């Protein structure tokens, strides 16, 4: 959890500095123009106030984010780490080549696995096709998460990439909702692909008998 908190603080550094700088500039103008304080006296006071605002901004927002993220991790049975801050959250699943299955069939299996999952709350499927699955899921605290799943088949392996990002583009801190949803979708994708691989092996064994 400490790693996650430090990652959040780093993410908030620039917004906090910007907020503190604006506060310092406003306070300087008030002191100099309003109260007639000399520049030499106004600037140190304004900088101190701006630094205090920046620290308070970082402390309050990072604490609330970490508390919410810890609650999310517990809900999904996950261990919170610094990777939960990264957006978009990207996960990969790779299995040996699945013979006798097209990318469309594998994507359909993934879609079914996601739809029947008791934890994931499906809002809408926005795209579904040959190796393509785009959907909107409701994360913790009703955070809307956009998820893309891309399935590719090859002669040696089958791969799937899961990418989750906030549906609201300006929301850069989502309290680990995208990370948690991506992890669960990754598990369902892996289960679906392994089940398809097992079915393919069983079918080949039946043909040979």
mmCIF file with all atom_site columns, C-alpha atoms in Angstrom:
data_model
loop_
_atom_site.group_PDB
_atom_site.id
_atom_site.type_symbol
_atom_site.label_atom_id
_atom_site.label_alt_id
_atom_site.label_comp_id
_atom_site.label_asym_id
_atom_site.label_entity_id
_atom_site.label_seq_id
_atom_site.pdbx_PDB_ins_code
_atom_site.Cartn_x
_atom_site.Cartn_y
_atom_site.Cartn_z
_atom_site.occupancy
_atom_site.B_iso_or_equiv
_atom_site.pdbx_formal_charge
_atom_site.auth_seq_id
_atom_site.auth_comp_id
_atom_site.auth_asym_id
_atom_site.auth_atom_id
_atom_site.pdbx_PDB_model_num
ATOM 1   C CA . UNK A 1 1   ? 0.000   0.000   0.000   1.00 0.00 ? 1   UNK A CA 1
ATOM 2   C CA . UNK A 1 2   ? 2.933   2.335   0.664   1.00 0.00 ? 2   UNK A CA 1
ATOM 3   C CA . UNK A 1 3   ? 4.065   1.894   -2.933  1.00 0.00 ? 3   UNK A CA 1
ATOM 4   C CA . UNK A 1 4   ? 0.599   2.862   -4.164  1.00 0.00 ? 4   UNK A CA 1
ATOM 5   C CA . UNK A 1 5   ? 0.511   5.938   -1.917  1.00 0.00 ? 5   UNK A CA 1
ATOM 6   C CA . UNK A 1 6   ? 3.926   7.101   -3.173  1.00 0.00 ? 6   UNK A CA 1
ATOM 7   C CA . UNK A 1 7   ? 2.794   6.596   -6.776  1.00 0.00 ? 7   UNK A CA 1
ATOM 8   C CA . UNK A 1 8   ? -0.320  8.687   -6.096  1.00 0.00 ? 8   UNK A CA 1
ATOM 9   C CA . UNK A 1 9   ? 1.790   11.449  -4.535  1.00 0.00 ? 9   UNK A CA 1
ATOM 10  C CA . UNK A 1 10  ? 4.025   11.500  -7.619  1.00 0.00 ? 10  UNK A CA 1
ATOM 11  C CA . UNK A 1 11  ? 0.942   11.713  -9.851  1.00 0.00 ? 11  UNK A CA 1
ATOM 12  C CA . UNK A 1 12  ? -0.366  14.646  -7.800  1.00 0.00 ? 12  UNK A CA 1
ATOM 13  C CA . UNK A 1 13  ? 2.936   16.552  -7.704  1.00 0.00 ? 13  UNK A CA 1
ATOM 14  C CA . UNK A 1 14  ? 2.315   18.758  -10.753 1.00 0.00 ? 14  UNK A CA 1
ATOM 15  C CA . UNK A 1 15  ? -1.340  19.611  -9.943  1.00 0.00 ? 15  UNK A CA 1
ATOM 16  C CA . UNK A 1 16  ? -0.310  20.401  -6.357  1.00 0.00 ? 16  UNK A CA 1
ATOM 17  C CA . UNK A 1 17  ? 2.508   22.683  -7.514  1.00 0.00 ? 17  UNK A CA 1
ATOM 18  C CA . UNK A 1 18  ? 0.174   24.440  -9.944  1.00 0.00 ? 18  UNK A CA 1
ATOM 19  C CA . UNK A 1 19  ? -2.412  24.970  -7.210  1.00 0.00 ? 19  UNK A CA 1
ATOM 20  C CA . UNK A 1 20  ? 0.212   26.290  -4.811  1.00 0.00 ? 20  UNK A CA 1
ATOM 21  C CA . UNK A 1 21  ? 1.641   28.631  -7.454  1.00 0.00 ? 21  UNK A CA 1
ATOM 22  C CA . UNK A 1 22  ? -1.778  30.121  -8.202  1.00 0.00 ? 22  UNK A CA 1
ATOM 23  C CA . UNK A 1 23  ? -2.425  30.596  -4.506  1.00 0.00 ? 23  UNK A CA 1
ATOM 24  C CA . UNK A 1 24  ? 0.969   32.280  -4.037  1.00 0.00 ? 24  UNK A CA 1
ATOM 25  C CA . UNK A 1 25  ? 0.381   34.609  -6.989  1.00 0.00 ? 25  UNK A CA 1
ATOM 26  C CA . UNK A 1 26  ? -3.062  35.626  -5.742  1.00 0.00 ? 26  UNK A CA 1
ATOM 27  C CA . UNK A 1 27  ? -1.813  36.217  -2.216  1.00 0.00 ? 27  UNK A CA 1
ATOM 28  C CA . UNK A 1 28  ? 1.110   38.289  -3.491  1.00 0.00 ? 28  UNK A CA 1
ATOM 29  C CA . UNK A 1 29  ? -1.249  40.501  -5.475  1.00 0.00 ? 29  UNK A CA 1
ATOM 30  C CA . UNK A 1 30  ? -3.533  40.951  -2.469  1.00 0.00 ? 30  UNK A CA 1
ATOM 31  C CA . UNK A 1 31  ? -0.682  41.846  -0.141  1.00 0.00 ? 31  UNK A CA 1
ATOM 32  C CA . UNK A 1 32  ? 1.056   44.228  -2.542  1.00 0.00 ? 32  UNK A CA 1
ATOM 33  C CA . UNK A 1 33  ? -1.901  45.886  -4.230  1.00 0.00 ? 33  UNK A CA 1
ATOM 34  C CA . UNK A 1 34  ? -4.449  45.620  -1.445  1.00 0.00 ? 34  UNK A CA 1
ATOM 35  C CA . UNK A 1 35  ? -2.454  46.052  1.740   1.00 0.00 ? 35  UNK A CA 1
ATOM 36  C CA . UNK A 1 36  ? 0.507   47.943  0.352   1.00 0.00 ? 36  UNK A CA 1
ATOM 37  C CA . UNK A 1 37  ? 2.999   45.362  1.627   1.00 0.00 ? 37  UNK A CA 1
ATOM 38  C CA . UNK A 1 38  ? 6.467   45.684  0.035   1.00 0.00 ? 38  UNK A CA 1
ATOM 39  C CA . UNK A 1 39  ? 7.433   42.959  -2.447  1.00 0.00 ? 39  UNK A CA 1
ATOM 40  C CA . UNK A 1 40  ? 10.234  41.780  -0.167  1.00 0.00 ? 40  UNK A CA 1
ATOM 41  C CA . UNK A 1 41  ? 7.751   41.068  2.578   1.00 0.00 ? 41  UNK A CA 1
ATOM 42  C CA . UNK A 1 42  ? 4.881   39.825  0.430   1.00 0.00 ? 42  UNK A CA 1
ATOM 43  C CA . UNK A 1 43  ? 6.739   37.199  -1.591  1.00 0.00 ? 43  UNK A CA 1
ATOM 44  C CA . UNK A 1 44  ? 7.982   35.050  1.347   1.00 0.00 ? 44  UNK A CA 1
ATOM 45  C CA . UNK A 1 45  ? 4.524   35.072  2.927   1.00 0.00 ? 45  UNK A CA 1
ATOM 46  C CA . UNK A 1 46  ? 2.876   34.148  -0.368  1.00 0.00 ? 46  UNK A CA 1
ATOM 47  C CA . UNK A 1 47  ? 5.355   31.349  -1.076  1.00 0.00 ? 47  UNK A CA 1
ATOM 48  C CA . UNK A 1 48  ? 4.831   29.899  2.396   1.00 0.00 ? 48  UNK A CA 1
ATOM 49  C CA . UNK A 1 49  ? 1.064   30.008  1.929   1.00 0.00 ? 49  UNK A CA 1
ATOM 50  C CA . UNK A 1 50  ? 1.353   28.431  -1.532  1.00 0.00 ? 50  UNK A CA 1
ATOM 51  C CA . UNK A 1 51  ? 3.520   25.631  -0.174  1.00 0.00 ? 51  UNK A CA 1
ATOM 52  C CA . UNK A 1 52  ? 1.014   24.994  2.590   1.00 0.00 ? 52  UNK A CA 1
ATOM 53  C CA . UNK A 1 53  ? -1.838  24.808  0.095   1.00 0.00 ? 53  UNK A CA 1
ATOM 54  C CA . UNK A 1 54  ? 0.135   22.411  -2.131  1.00 0.00 ? 54  UNK A CA 1
ATOM 55  C CA . UNK A 1 55  ? 0.919   20.120  0.813   1.00 0.00 ? 55  UNK A CA 1
ATOM 56  C CA . UNK A 1 56  ? -2.666  20.175  2.018   1.00 0.00 ? 56  UNK A CA 1
ATOM 57  C CA . UNK A 1 57  ? -3.936  19.479  -1.506  1.00 0.00 ? 57  UNK A CA 1
ATOM 58  C CA . UNK A 1 58  ? -1.617  16.475  -1.840  1.00 0.00 ? 58  UNK A CA 1
ATOM 59  C CA . UNK A 1 59  ? -2.312  15.122  1.648   1.00 0.00 ? 59  UNK A CA 1
ATOM 60  C CA . UNK A 1 60  ? -6.095  15.293  1.428   1.00 0.00 ? 60  UNK A CA 1
ATOM 61  C CA . UNK A 1 61  ? -6.455  13.944  -2.107  1.00 0.00 ? 61  UNK A CA 1
ATOM 62  C CA . UNK A 1 62  ? -3.827  11.208  -1.759  1.00 0.00 ? 62  UNK A CA 1
ATOM 63  C CA . UNK A 1 63  ? -5.277  10.005  1.548   1.00 0.00 ? 63  UNK A CA 1
ATOM 64  C CA . UNK A 1 64  ? -8.822  9.800   0.223   1.00 0.00 ? 64  UNK A CA 1
ATOM 65  C CA . UNK A 1 65  ? -7.592  8.049   -2.933  1.00 0.00 ? 65  UNK A CA 1
ATOM 66  C CA . UNK A 1 66  ? -5.556  5.483   -0.990  1.00 0.00 ? 66  UNK A CA 1
ATOM 67  C CA . UNK A 1 67  ? -8.423  4.723   1.389   1.00 0.00 ? 67  UNK A CA 1
ATOM 68  C CA . UNK A 1 68  ? -10.803 4.202   -1.528  1.00 0.00 ? 68  UNK A CA 1
ATOM 69  C CA . UNK A 1 69  ? -8.235  2.110   -3.431  1.00 0.00 ? 69  UNK A CA 1
ATOM 70  C CA . UNK A 1 70  ? -7.598  -0.091  -0.391  1.00 0.00 ? 70  UNK A CA 1
ATOM 71  C CA . UNK A 1 71  ? -11.342 -0.682  -0.123  1.00 0.00 ? 71  UNK A CA 1
ATOM 72  C CA . UNK A 1 72  ? -11.431 -1.618  -3.819  1.00 0.00 ? 72  UNK A CA 1
ATOM 73  C CA . UNK A 1 73  ? -8.517  -4.040  -3.442  1.00 0.00 ? 73  UNK A CA 1
ATOM 74  C CA . UNK A 1 74  ? -10.175 -5.767  -0.476  1.00 0.00 ? 74  UNK A CA 1
ATOM 75  C CA . UNK A 1 75  ? -13.465 -6.050  -2.352  1.00 0.00 ? 75  UNK A CA 1
ATOM 76  C CA . UNK A 1 76  ? -11.797 -7.819  -5.272  1.00 0.00 ? 76  UNK A CA 1
ATOM 77  C CA . UNK A 1 77  ? -9.347  -9.822  -3.159  1.00 0.00 ? 77  UNK A CA 1
ATOM 78  C CA . UNK A 1 78  ? -6.306  -8.102  -4.668  1.00 0.00 ? 78  UNK A CA 1
ATOM 79  C CA . UNK A 1 79  ? -3.053  -6.735  -3.284  1.00 0.00 ? 79  UNK A CA 1
ATOM 80  C CA . UNK A 1 80  ? -2.662  -3.015  -3.853  1.00 0.00 ? 80  UNK A CA 1
ATOM 81  C CA . UNK A 1 81  ? 0.595   -1.886  -5.476  1.00 0.00 ? 81  UNK A CA 1
ATOM 82  C CA . UNK A 1 82  ? 2.027   1.082   -7.427  1.00 0.00 ? 82  UNK A CA 1
ATOM 83  C CA . UNK A 1 83  ? 0.924   -0.473  -10.745 1.00 0.00 ? 83  UNK A CA 1
ATOM 84  C CA . UNK A 1 84  ? -2.677  0.302   -9.737  1.00 0.00 ? 84  UNK A CA 1
ATOM 85  C CA . UNK A 1 85  ? -2.037  4.016   -10.422 1.00 0.00 ? 85  UNK A CA 1
ATOM 86  C CA . UNK A 1 86  ? -1.013  3.536   -14.059 1.00 0.00 ? 86  UNK A CA 1
ATOM 87  C CA . UNK A 1 87  ? -3.674  4.455   -16.614 1.00 0.00 ? 87  UNK A CA 1
ATOM 88  C CA . UNK A 1 88  ? -4.698  2.816   -18.793 1.00 0.00 ? 88  UNK A CA 1
ATOM 89  C CA . UNK A 1 89  ? -4.322  -0.452  -16.931 1.00 0.00 ? 89  UNK A CA 1
ATOM 90  C CA . UNK A 1 90  ? -3.020  -3.086  -19.359 1.00 0.00 ? 90  UNK A CA 1
ATOM 91  C CA . UNK A 1 91  ? -2.915  -6.849  -18.785 1.00 0.00 ? 91  UNK A CA 1
ATOM 92  C CA . UNK A 1 92  ? -1.848  -9.668  -21.113 1.00 0.00 ? 92  UNK A CA 1
ATOM 93  C CA . UNK A 1 93  ? -2.814  -13.318 -21.371 1.00 0.00 ? 93  UNK A CA 1
ATOM 94  C CA . UNK A 1 94  ? -0.747  -15.724 -23.472 1.00 0.00 ? 94  UNK A CA 1
ATOM 95  C CA . UNK A 1 95  ? -1.467  -19.416 -23.996 1.00 0.00 ? 95  UNK A CA 1
ATOM 96  C CA . UNK A 1 96  ? -0.220  -21.998 -26.510 1.00 0.00 ? 96  UNK A CA 1
ATOM 97  C CA . UNK A 1 97  ? -1.884  -21.846 -29.925 1.00 0.00 ? 97  UNK A CA 1
ATOM 98  C CA . UNK A 1 98  ? -5.505  -23.010 -29.825 1.00 0.00 ? 98  UNK A CA 1
ATOM 99  C CA . UNK A 1 99  ? -6.170  -25.079 -32.911 1.00 0.00 ? 99  UNK A CA 1
ATOM 100 C CA . UNK A 1 100 ? -9.573  -25.238 -34.537 1.00 0.00 ? 100 UNK A CA 1
ATOM 101 C CA . UNK A 1 101 ? -10.774 -21.932 -33.064 1.00 0.00 ? 101 UNK A CA 1
ATOM 102 C CA . UNK A 1 102 ? -10.973 -18.609 -34.856 1.00 0.00 ? 102 UNK A CA 1
ATOM 103 C CA . UNK A 1 103 ? -10.332 -15.267 -33.194 1.00 0.00 ? 103 UNK A CA 1
ATOM 104 C CA . UNK A 1 104 ? -14.077 -14.593 -33.425 1.00 0.00 ? 104 UNK A CA 1
ATOM 105 C CA . UNK A 1 105 ? -14.934 -17.812 -31.562 1.00 0.00 ? 105 UNK A CA 1
ATOM 106 C CA . UNK A 1 106 ? -12.370 -17.058 -28.865 1.00 0.00 ? 106 UNK A CA 1
ATOM 107 C CA . UNK A 1 107 ? -13.648 -13.501 -28.498 1.00 0.00 ? 107 UNK A CA 1
ATOM 108 C CA . UNK A 1 108 ? -17.182 -14.849 -28.148 1.00 0.00 ? 108 UNK A CA 1
ATOM 109 C CA . UNK A 1 109 ? -16.012 -17.149 -25.353 1.00 0.00 ? 109 UNK A CA 1
ATOM 110 C CA . UNK A 1 110 ? -14.387 -14.210 -23.612 1.00 0.00 ? 110 UNK A CA 1
ATOM 111 C CA . UNK A 1 111 ? -17.568 -12.163 -23.959 1.00 0.00 ? 111 UNK A CA 1
ATOM 112 C CA . UNK A 1 112 ? -19.617 -14.964 -22.409 1.00 0.00 ? 112 UNK A CA 1
ATOM 113 C CA . UNK A 1 113 ? -17.149 -15.346 -19.520 1.00 0.00 ? 113 UNK A CA 1
ATOM 114 C CA . UNK A 1 114 ? -17.320 -11.632 -18.752 1.00 0.00 ? 114 UNK A CA 1
ATOM 115 C CA . UNK A 1 115 ? -21.113 -11.493 -19.026 1.00 0.00 ? 115 UNK A CA 1
ATOM 116 C CA . UNK A 1 116 ? -21.685 -14.344 -16.564 1.00 0.00 ? 116 UNK A CA 1
ATOM 117 C CA . UNK A 1 117 ? -19.112 -13.170 -14.018 1.00 0.00 ? 117 UNK A CA 1
ATOM 118 C CA . UNK A 1 118 ? -20.840 -12.377 -10.696 1.00 0.00 ? 118 UNK A CA 1
ATOM 119 C CA . UNK A 1 119 ? -18.390 -9.597  -9.758  1.00 0.00 ? 119 UNK A CA 1
ATOM 120 C CA . UNK A 1 120 ? -18.166 -7.644  -13.002 1.00 0.00 ? 120 UNK A CA 1
ATOM 121 C CA . UNK A 1 121 ? -21.152 -5.437  -13.720 1.00 0.00 ? 121 UNK A CA 1
ATOM 122 C CA . UNK A 1 122 ? -21.623 -5.127  -17.454 1.00 0.00 ? 122 UNK A CA 1
ATOM 123 C CA . UNK A 1 123 ? -23.070 -1.827  -18.604 1.00 0.00 ? 123 UNK A CA 1
ATOM 124 C CA . UNK A 1 124 ? -22.822 -2.062  -22.382 1.00 0.00 ? 124 UNK A CA 1
ATOM 125 C CA . UNK A 1 125 ? -21.015 -3.893  -25.178 1.00 0.00 ? 125 UNK A CA 1
ATOM 126 C CA . UNK A 1 126 ? -19.925 -1.233  -27.641 1.00 0.00 ? 126 UNK A CA 1
ATOM 127 C CA . UNK A 1 127 ? -18.016 -3.412  -30.126 1.00 0.00 ? 127 UNK A CA 1
ATOM 128 C CA . UNK A 1 128 ? -17.832 -7.130  -30.794 1.00 0.00 ? 128 UNK A CA 1
ATOM 129 C CA . UNK A 1 129 ? -16.183 -8.843  -33.709 1.00 0.00 ? 129 UNK A CA 1
ATOM 130 C CA . UNK A 1 130 ? -13.202 -10.786 -34.992 1.00 0.00 ? 130 UNK A CA 1
ATOM 131 C CA . UNK A 1 131 ? -10.746 -10.496 -32.096 1.00 0.00 ? 131 UNK A CA 1
ATOM 132 C CA . UNK A 1 132 ? -12.371 -7.291  -30.845 1.00 0.00 ? 132 UNK A CA 1
ATOM 133 C CA . UNK A 1 133 ? -14.428 -6.787  -27.697 1.00 0.00 ? 133 UNK A CA 1
ATOM 134 C CA . UNK A 1 134 ? -15.151 -3.310  -26.310 1.00 0.00 ? 134 UNK A CA 1
ATOM 135 C CA . UNK A 1 135 ? -17.378 -2.914  -23.297 1.00 0.00 ? 135 UNK A CA 1
ATOM 136 C CA . UNK A 1 136 ? -18.268 -0.629  -20.437 1.00 0.00 ? 136 UNK A CA 1
ATOM 137 C CA . UNK A 1 137 ? -18.216 -2.010  -16.918 1.00 0.00 ? 137 UNK A CA 1
ATOM 138 C CA . UNK A 1 138 ? -19.247 -0.564  -13.592 1.00 0.00 ? 138 UNK A CA 1
ATOM 139 C CA . UNK A 1 139 ? -16.363 -0.601  -11.182 1.00 0.00 ? 139 UNK A CA 1
ATOM 140 C CA . UNK A 1 140 ? -16.432 0.029   -7.423  1.00 0.00 ? 140 UNK A CA 1
ATOM 141 C CA . UNK A 1 141 ? -18.430 3.062   -6.276  1.00 0.00 ? 141 UNK A CA 1
ATOM 142 C CA . UNK A 1 142 ? -20.136 2.983   -9.690  1.00 0.00 ? 142 UNK A CA 1
ATOM 143 C CA . UNK A 1 143 ? -16.996 4.172   -11.477 1.00 0.00 ? 143 UNK A CA 1
ATOM 144 C CA . UNK A 1 144 ? -17.516 3.627   -15.201 1.00 0.00 ? 144 UNK A CA 1
ATOM 145 C CA . UNK A 1 145 ? -14.615 1.738   -16.785 1.00 0.00 ? 145 UNK A CA 1
ATOM 146 C CA . UNK A 1 146 ? -14.079 1.304   -20.515 1.00 0.00 ? 146 UNK A CA 1
ATOM 147 C CA . UNK A 1 147 ? -12.448 -2.038  -21.347 1.00 0.00 ? 147 UNK A CA 1
ATOM 148 C CA . UNK A 1 148 ? -10.943 -3.214  -24.618 1.00 0.00 ? 148 UNK A CA 1
ATOM 149 C CA . UNK A 1 149 ? -10.026 -6.855  -25.217 1.00 0.00 ? 149 UNK A CA 1
ATOM 150 C CA . UNK A 1 150 ? -8.003  -7.772  -28.291 1.00 0.00 ? 150 UNK A CA 1
ATOM 151 C CA . UNK A 1 151 ? -7.537  -11.452 -29.145 1.00 0.00 ? 151 UNK A CA 1
ATOM 152 C CA . UNK A 1 152 ? -4.957  -12.577 -31.691 1.00 0.00 ? 152 UNK A CA 1
ATOM 153 C CA . UNK A 1 153 ? -4.197  -16.081 -32.897 1.00 0.00 ? 153 UNK A CA 1
ATOM 154 C CA . UNK A 1 154 ? -0.926  -17.413 -34.215 1.00 0.00 ? 154 UNK A CA 1
ATOM 155 C CA . UNK A 1 155 ? 0.801   -20.647 -35.101 1.00 0.00 ? 155 UNK A CA 1
ATOM 156 C CA . UNK A 1 156 ? 2.568   -20.837 -31.749 1.00 0.00 ? 156 UNK A CA 1
ATOM 157 C CA . UNK A 1 157 ? 0.407   -18.931 -29.290 1.00 0.00 ? 157 UNK A CA 1
ATOM 158 C CA . UNK A 1 158 ? -2.887  -17.198 -28.691 1.00 0.00 ? 158 UNK A CA 1
ATOM 159 C CA . UNK A 1 159 ? -2.711  -13.825 -26.989 1.00 0.00 ? 159 UNK A CA 1
ATOM 160 C CA . UNK A 1 160 ? -5.220  -11.449 -25.479 1.00 0.00 ? 160 UNK A CA 1
ATOM 161 C CA . UNK A 1 161 ? -4.589  -7.884  -24.322 1.00 0.00 ? 161 UNK A CA 1
ATOM 162 C CA . UNK A 1 162 ? -6.925  -6.249  -21.808 1.00 0.00 ? 162 UNK A CA 1
ATOM 163 C CA . UNK A 1 163 ? -6.884  -2.454  -21.523 1.00 0.00 ? 163 UNK A CA 1
ATOM 164 C CA . UNK A 1 164 ? -9.002  -0.559  -18.998 1.00 0.00 ? 164 UNK A CA 1
ATOM 165 C CA . UNK A 1 165 ? -9.326  3.203   -18.663 1.00 0.00 ? 165 UNK A CA 1
ATOM 166 C CA . UNK A 1 166 ? -11.774 5.616   -17.014 1.00 0.00 ? 166 UNK A CA 1
ATOM 167 C CA . UNK A 1 167 ? -14.787 6.267   -19.219 1.00 0.00 ? 167 UNK A CA 1
ATOM 168 C CA . UNK A 1 168 ? -14.500 9.905   -18.130 1.00 0.00 ? 168 UNK A CA 1
ATOM 169 C CA . UNK A 1 169 ? -11.251 11.010  -19.734 1.00 0.00 ? 169 UNK A CA 1
ATOM 170 C CA . UNK A 1 170 ? -10.406 13.750  -17.241 1.00 0.00 ? 170 UNK A CA 1
ATOM 171 C CA . UNK A 1 171 ? -10.528 11.376  -14.266 1.00 0.00 ? 171 UNK A CA 1
ATOM 172 C CA . UNK A 1 172 ? -6.831  10.631  -13.826 1.00 0.00 ? 172 UNK A CA 1
ATOM 173 C CA . UNK A 1 173 ? -7.176  9.138   -10.340 1.00 0.00 ? 173 UNK A CA 1
ATOM 174 C CA . UNK A 1 174 ? -9.838  6.450   -10.216 1.00 0.00 ? 174 UNK A CA 1
ATOM 175 C CA . UNK A 1 175 ? -8.907  4.841   -6.865  1.00 0.00 ? 175 UNK A CA 1
ATOM 176 C CA . UNK A 1 176 ? -7.657  1.662   -8.568  1.00 0.00 ? 176 UNK A CA 1
ATOM 177 C CA . UNK A 1 177 ? -11.009 0.908   -10.211 1.00 0.00 ? 177 UNK A CA 1
ATOM 178 C CA . UNK A 1 178 ? -9.517  0.381   -13.695 1.00 0.00 ? 178 UNK A CA 1
ATOM 179 C CA . UNK A 1 179 ? -6.706  -1.752  -12.305 1.00 0.00 ? 179 UNK A CA 1
ATOM 180 C CA . UNK A 1 180 ? -9.131  -3.951  -10.348 1.00 0.00 ? 180 UNK A CA 1
ATOM 181 C CA . UNK A 1 181 ? -11.511 -4.369  -13.293 1.00 0.00 ? 181 UNK A CA 1
ATOM 182 C CA . UNK A 1 182 ? -8.601  -5.150  -15.635 1.00 0.00 ? 182 UNK A CA 1
ATOM 183 C CA . UNK A 1 183 ? -7.317  -7.815  -13.253 1.00 0.00 ? 183 UNK A CA 1
ATOM 184 C CA . UNK A 1 184 ? -10.705 -9.532  -13.025 1.00 0.00 ? 184 UNK A CA 1
ATOM 185 C CA . UNK A 1 185 ? -11.267 -9.371  -16.786 1.00 0.00 ? 185 UNK A CA 1
ATOM 186 C CA . UNK A 1 186 ? -7.765  -10.802 -17.271 1.00 0.00 ? 186 UNK A CA 1
ATOM 187 C CA . UNK A 1 187 ? -8.695  -13.782 -15.086 1.00 0.00 ? 187 UNK A CA 1
ATOM 188 C CA . UNK A 1 188 ? -11.893 -14.396 -17.042 1.00 0.00 ? 188 UNK A CA 1
ATOM 189 C CA . UNK A 1 189 ? -10.055 -14.124 -20.364 1.00 0.00 ? 189 UNK A CA 1
ATOM 190 C CA . UNK A 1 190 ? -7.449  -16.639 -19.183 1.00 0.00 ? 190 UNK A CA 1
ATOM 191 C CA . UNK A 1 191 ? -10.158 -19.048 -18.030 1.00 0.00 ? 191 UNK A CA 1
ATOM 192 C CA . UNK A 1 192 ? -12.019 -18.730 -21.340 1.00 0.00 ? 192 UNK A CA 1
ATOM 193 C CA . UNK A 1 193 ? -8.907  -19.337 -23.447 1.00 0.00 ? 193 UNK A CA 1
ATOM 194 C CA . UNK A 1 194 ? -7.789  -22.299 -21.346 1.00 0.00 ? 194 UNK A CA 1
ATOM 195 C CA . UNK A 1 195 ? -11.260 -23.825 -21.578 1.00 0.00 ? 195 UNK A CA 1
ATOM 196 C CA . UNK A 1 196 ? -11.197 -23.414 -25.367 1.00 0.00 ? 196 UNK A CA 1
ATOM 197 C CA . UNK A 1 197 ? -7.746  -25.036 -25.480 1.00 0.00 ? 197 UNK A CA 1
ATOM 198 C CA . UNK A 1 198 ? -8.984  -27.968 -23.397 1.00 0.00 ? 198 UNK A CA 1
ATOM 199 C CA . UNK A 1 199 ? -12.061 -28.403 -25.619 1.00 0.00 ? 199 UNK A CA 1
ATOM 200 C CA . UNK A 1 200 ? -9.875  -28.345 -28.720 1.00 0.00 ? 200 UNK A CA 1
ATOM 201 C CA . UNK A 1 201 ? -7.559  -31.002 -27.263 1.00 0.00 ? 201 UNK A CA 1
ATOM 202 C CA . UNK A 1 202 ? -10.516 -33.183 -26.291 1.00 0.00 ? 202 UNK A CA 1
ATOM 203 C CA . UNK A 1 203 ? -12.010 -32.860 -29.777 1.00 0.00 ? 203 UNK A CA 1
ATOM 204 C CA . UNK A 1 204 ? -8.754  -33.895 -31.417 1.00 0.00 ? 204 UNK A CA 1
ATOM 205 C CA . UNK A 1 205 ? -8.438  -36.867 -29.065 1.00 0.00 ? 205 UNK A CA 1
ATOM 206 C CA . UNK A 1 206 ? -11.982 -37.928 -29.960 1.00 0.00 ? 206 UNK A CA 1
ATOM 207 C CA . UNK A 1 207 ? -11.240 -37.737 -33.667 1.00 0.00 ? 207 UNK A CA 1
ATOM 208 C CA . UNK A 1 208 ? -8.188  -39.912 -33.256 1.00 0.00 ? 208 UNK A CA 1
ATOM 209 C CA . UNK A 1 209 ? -9.938  -42.626 -31.228 1.00 0.00 ? 209 UNK A CA 1
#
